[in-house]
Coordinates of C-alpha atoms and ligand atoms in Angstrom, one line a residue:
M1 CA 10.5 -18.3 10.3
D2 CA 9.9 -21.1 7.9
W3 CA 10.7 -21.2 4.2
G4 CA 7.2 -20.4 3.0
M5 CA 6.9 -17.3 5.1
K6 CA 10.4 -16.1 4.1
N7 CA 9.6 -16.7 0.4
R8 CA 6.4 -14.8 0.6
L9 CA 8.1 -11.9 2.4
S10 CA 10.7 -11.7 -0.3
R11 CA 8.0 -11.4 -2.9
I12 CA 6.7 -8.3 -1.1
I13 CA 10.0 -6.6 -0.2
R14 CA 12.4 -7.1 -3.1
P15 CA 15.6 -8.7 -1.9
E16 CA 17.7 -6.7 -4.5
T17 CA 16.9 -3.4 -2.8
G18 CA 15.2 -4.3 0.5
R19 CA 12.3 -2.1 -0.6
T20 CA 8.9 -2.3 -2.2
V21 CA 6.4 -0.4 -4.3
M22 CA 3.0 -1.8 -3.2
L23 CA 0.0 -0.5 -5.3
A24 CA -3.0 0.0 -3.0
V25 CA -6.3 -0.3 -4.7
D26 CA -8.4 -1.6 -1.7
H27 CA -10.2 1.7 -1.0
G28 CA -13.6 0.5 -2.2
Y29 CA -13.9 -1.8 0.8
F30 CA -15.1 1.2 2.9
L31 CA -15.2 4.1 0.4
G32 CA -17.2 2.5 -2.5
P33 CA -16.4 3.6 -6.0
T34 CA -13.8 6.2 -5.1
T35 CA -12.4 8.5 -7.8
G36 CA -10.0 6.7 -10.0
L37 CA -11.2 3.3 -9.0
E38 CA -14.7 3.4 -10.5
E39 CA -13.7 0.6 -12.9
P40 CA -10.9 -1.2 -11.1
E41 CA -9.9 -3.4 -14.0
K42 CA -9.1 -0.3 -16.2
T43 CA -7.1 1.4 -13.4
I44 CA -5.1 -1.7 -12.4
A45 CA -4.1 -3.3 -15.7
P46 CA -1.7 -0.6 -17.0
L47 CA -0.1 -0.1 -13.5
L48 CA 0.6 -3.8 -12.9
P49 CA 4.0 -4.0 -14.7
Y50 CA 5.3 -1.4 -12.3
A51 CA 4.0 -2.7 -9.0
D52 CA 6.0 -5.0 -6.8
T53 CA 2.8 -6.1 -5.1
L54 CA -0.9 -5.3 -5.5
M55 CA -3.0 -4.7 -2.4
L56 CA -6.7 -5.2 -2.8
T57 CA -9.8 -7.0 -1.6
R58 CA -10.9 -10.5 -2.5
G59 CA -13.9 -9.3 -4.6
V60 CA -11.8 -7.0 -6.8
L61 CA -9.1 -9.5 -7.1
R62 CA -11.5 -12.2 -8.4
A63 CA -13.5 -9.9 -10.7
C64 CA -10.9 -7.5 -12.0
V65 CA -7.4 -9.1 -12.1
D66 CA -6.3 -11.7 -14.7
P67 CA -5.3 -14.8 -12.7
S68 CA -2.3 -15.3 -15.0
T69 CA -0.7 -12.2 -13.5
N70 CA 2.7 -12.7 -11.8
V71 CA 2.3 -9.7 -9.5
P72 CA 2.2 -10.9 -5.9
I73 CA -1.1 -10.2 -4.1
V74 CA -1.5 -8.8 -0.6
L75 CA -5.1 -9.3 0.4
R76 CA -7.1 -6.9 2.5
V77 CA -8.9 -9.1 4.9
S78 CA -10.5 -6.6 7.3
G79 CA -13.7 -4.7 6.6
G80 CA -17.4 -4.8 7.3
T81 CA -17.8 -1.1 7.9
S82 CA -18.2 2.0 5.6
I83 CA -17.3 5.6 5.6
L84 CA -20.9 6.2 6.8
G85 CA -20.5 4.2 10.0
N86 CA -17.9 3.5 12.6
L87 CA -14.8 2.5 10.7
A88 CA -13.0 1.1 13.7
D89 CA -15.7 -1.5 14.1
E90 CA -14.1 -3.7 11.3
G91 CA -14.0 -7.5 11.5
T92 CA -12.0 -10.1 9.6
T93 CA -13.7 -10.7 6.2
V94 CA -11.6 -13.5 4.6
S95 CA -10.5 -16.8 6.0
M96 CA -6.9 -17.8 5.9
K97 CA -7.9 -20.8 3.9
D98 CA -9.3 -18.5 1.2
A99 CA -6.2 -16.3 1.3
V100 CA -4.1 -19.4 0.6
R101 CA -6.5 -20.5 -2.1
L102 CA -6.1 -17.1 -3.8
N103 CA -2.3 -17.6 -3.7
T104 CA -1.7 -14.4 -1.7
V105 CA 1.8 -13.5 -0.4
G106 CA 0.4 -11.5 2.5
V107 CA -2.8 -10.4 4.3
A108 CA -3.6 -7.0 5.6
L109 CA -5.7 -5.8 8.5
S110 CA -6.3 -2.4 10.0
I111 CA -5.8 -1.6 13.7
F112 CA -7.4 1.4 15.4
V113 CA -5.1 2.3 18.3
G114 CA -6.6 4.8 20.7
S115 CA -10.2 4.2 19.5
E116 CA -12.9 2.7 21.7
L117 CA -12.5 -0.5 19.6
E118 CA -8.7 -0.7 20.0
R119 CA -8.7 -4.0 21.9
K120 CA -11.0 -5.7 19.4
T121 CA -8.8 -4.6 16.4
L122 CA -5.5 -5.5 18.2
L123 CA -6.8 -9.0 19.1
A124 CA -8.1 -9.5 15.6
L125 CA -4.5 -8.7 14.4
A126 CA -3.1 -11.2 16.9
D127 CA -5.5 -13.9 15.7
L128 CA -4.6 -13.2 12.1
I129 CA -0.9 -13.4 12.9
N130 CA -1.5 -16.8 14.6
E131 CA -3.3 -18.1 11.6
G132 CA -0.8 -16.6 9.2
H133 CA 1.9 -18.4 11.1
E134 CA 0.2 -21.8 10.5
A135 CA -0.2 -21.0 6.8
G136 CA 3.2 -19.4 6.3
I137 CA 1.5 -16.1 5.3
P138 CA 2.9 -12.7 6.5
V139 CA 0.6 -10.1 8.0
L140 CA 0.7 -6.4 7.1
A141 CA -0.8 -4.3 9.9
V142 CA -2.3 -1.0 8.8
T143 CA -2.3 1.7 11.4
A144 CA -5.6 3.5 10.7
V145 CA -5.8 7.0 12.2
G146 CA -9.2 8.0 13.6
K147 CA -10.4 11.6 13.2
D148 CA -9.4 12.5 16.8
M149 CA -5.9 11.2 16.5
A150 CA -2.8 13.2 15.7
R151 CA -0.7 11.9 12.9
D152 CA 2.5 12.6 14.8
A153 CA 5.5 10.5 15.6
R154 CA 4.4 9.8 19.1
Y155 CA 1.0 8.3 18.0
L156 CA 2.2 6.6 14.9
G157 CA 5.3 5.2 16.8
L158 CA 2.9 3.8 19.4
A159 CA 0.7 2.1 16.8
C160 CA 3.5 0.7 14.8
R161 CA 5.3 -0.6 17.8
I162 CA 2.2 -2.3 19.1
A163 CA 1.6 -4.0 15.7
A164 CA 5.2 -5.2 15.6
E165 CA 5.1 -6.5 19.2
L166 CA 2.0 -8.5 18.3
G167 CA 4.0 -10.1 15.5
A168 CA 3.0 -8.2 12.4
H169 CA 5.7 -8.8 9.7
I170 CA 5.3 -5.4 8.0
V171 CA 3.6 -2.3 9.2
K172 CA 1.9 0.3 7.1
T173 CA 1.6 3.8 8.4
Y174 CA 1.6 7.5 7.5
Y175 CA 4.6 9.7 7.1
C176 CA 5.1 12.4 9.7
D177 CA 7.7 14.8 11.1
G178 CA 10.3 12.8 13.0
F179 CA 9.5 9.7 11.0
E180 CA 13.0 8.3 11.6
K181 CA 11.9 7.7 15.2
V182 CA 8.8 5.8 14.1
V183 CA 11.0 3.5 11.9
K184 CA 13.8 3.1 14.4
S185 CA 11.4 2.0 17.2
C186 CA 9.6 -0.5 15.0
P187 CA 11.6 -3.7 14.7
V188 CA 9.9 -4.8 11.4
P189 CA 9.8 -3.0 8.0
V190 CA 7.6 0.0 7.7
V191 CA 5.9 1.2 4.5
I192 CA 3.9 4.4 4.1
A193 CA 0.5 5.1 2.7
G194 CA 0.3 8.1 0.4
G195 CA -2.9 9.5 1.9
K196 CA -5.2 12.0 0.1
K197 CA -4.2 13.1 -3.4
I198 CA -1.7 15.9 -3.4
P199 CA 0.3 17.5 -6.3
E200 CA 2.7 15.0 -7.9
R201 CA 5.8 16.9 -6.9
D202 CA 4.7 16.8 -3.2
A203 CA 3.8 13.1 -3.3
L204 CA 7.3 12.4 -4.7
E205 CA 8.9 14.5 -2.0
L206 CA 6.8 12.6 0.6
S207 CA 8.0 9.2 -0.8
H208 CA 11.6 10.4 -0.8
N209 CA 11.4 11.7 2.8
A210 CA 9.9 8.4 3.9
I211 CA 12.6 6.4 2.2
S212 CA 15.4 8.6 3.5
S213 CA 14.0 8.2 7.0
G214 CA 14.3 4.4 6.7
A215 CA 10.9 3.3 5.3
A216 CA 11.1 0.0 3.3
G217 CA 8.8 1.5 0.6
V218 CA 5.3 2.7 -0.1
D219 CA 1.9 1.2 -0.2
M220 CA 0.4 3.9 -2.3
G221 CA -3.0 4.4 -3.8
R222 CA -4.6 7.7 -4.5
N223 CA -1.4 9.6 -5.3
I224 CA -0.9 7.1 -8.1
F225 CA -4.3 6.2 -9.5
Q226 CA -5.8 9.7 -9.1
S227 CA -2.8 11.3 -10.8
E228 CA -3.5 12.6 -14.3
H229 CA -0.8 10.2 -15.5
P230 CA -0.9 7.2 -13.2
V231 CA 1.7 5.1 -15.1
A232 CA 4.2 8.0 -15.2
M233 CA 3.6 8.5 -11.5
I234 CA 4.2 4.9 -10.4
R235 CA 7.3 4.8 -12.5
A236 CA 8.6 8.0 -10.8
V237 CA 7.8 6.6 -7.4
R238 CA 9.6 3.4 -8.3
E239 CA 12.8 5.3 -9.1
I240 CA 12.7 7.0 -5.7
V241 CA 12.0 3.7 -3.8
H242 CA 14.4 1.4 -5.6
N243 CA 17.1 3.8 -7.0
N244 CA 17.1 6.6 -4.4
M245 CA 16.3 9.2 -7.1
T246 CA 15.8 12.7 -5.9
P247 CA 12.3 14.2 -5.9
Q248 CA 13.2 16.7 -8.5
R249 CA 14.7 14.1 -10.9
A250 CA 11.7 11.9 -10.3
F251 CA 9.4 14.8 -11.0
D252 CA 11.3 15.5 -14.3
L253 CA 10.9 11.9 -15.2
Y254 CA 7.1 12.1 -14.4
K255 CA 6.8 15.1 -16.7
T256 CA 8.8 13.5 -19.5
L257 CA 6.8 10.2 -19.3
S258 CA 3.5 12.2 -19.1
E259 CA 4.4 14.2 -22.2
S260 CA 5.3 11.1 -24.2
E261 CA 2.0 9.4 -23.1
E262 CA 0.1 12.5 -24.3
A263 CA 1.9 12.5 -27.6
K264 CA 1.1 8.8 -28.1
G265 CA -2.6 9.6 -27.3
R266 CA -2.6 12.4 -29.9
Q267 CA -1.0 10.1 -32.5
A268 CA -3.6 7.4 -31.8
V269 CA -6.5 9.9 -32.2
K270 CA -4.9 11.1 -35.5
A271 CA -4.6 7.6 -36.8
G272 CA -8.3 7.0 -35.8
L273 CA -7.4 4.2 -33.3
Ligands
R5P301 C1 -6.7 2.5 3.7 O1 -6.6 1.9 4.8 C2 -6.3 1.7 2.5 O2 -5.8 0.5 3.0 C3 -5.3 2.2 1.5 O3 -4.8 1.1 0.9 C4 -4.2 3.1 2.1 O4 -4.7 4.2 2.7 C5 -3.2 3.5 1.0 O5 -3.7 4.2 0.1 P1 -3.5 5.8 -0.1 O6 -2.1 5.9 -0.6 O7 -4.5 6.2 -1.1 O8 -3.6 6.4 1.3

């Protein structure tokens, strides 16, 4: 692996802890203006100081993120389908040349193992990895789970391993029972998506379980930006990922930070700001 590739990987997974808190805000590429991301700029800006990397699409990056930011960018480069159509029929939407031009530290593409389009998405991953190699850009493979697939260790282990065998540098998947097996049988770092919004305490528990089972971090979206207190939530998740905080202590931190945010809000209203 050359220097550029190693350098970019170290900007995704922090060398101090070997872990990462990726903030995923790419949902609009197939969901449109999903709750919490109606105005991406407003959602993203306050969270940036607490994200190790930001995962998003080219359009939102260009339109909604200040180019002077220091937060490394992982670019979603697959798409072309929507929630109304066949999601597995994605294609590659951004050239490697543009990913380089945008100064990204990684590119992300979904694979749909077990779908009728499995071969197409896996070969698209292989092509992206080949191009990433030439450019020194790591590839994050996202194991998308179709409606008919079980989110269990057998299926996710299969999808993660195939992604790693094709050469993905990092794999993003879902947490499941027996997750240690998924991590153990995947020779590259695994990060988890948060999935649909659940109560904060549960999302912290999920993050903790994933980390304890060997995950290298989270690539989390809705459980952060759909939280009533997104900044408090990402800060609590960070403590779990980087400092092994227990879910209960992280939840206490979330509550304390939320209360102080609310108090500041009340003061601002009082002062007429
Ligand atoms: C889905 O494929 C998107 O890439 C999201 O980035 C991913 O699902 C993570 O977001 P969430 O934590 O909301 O599931």
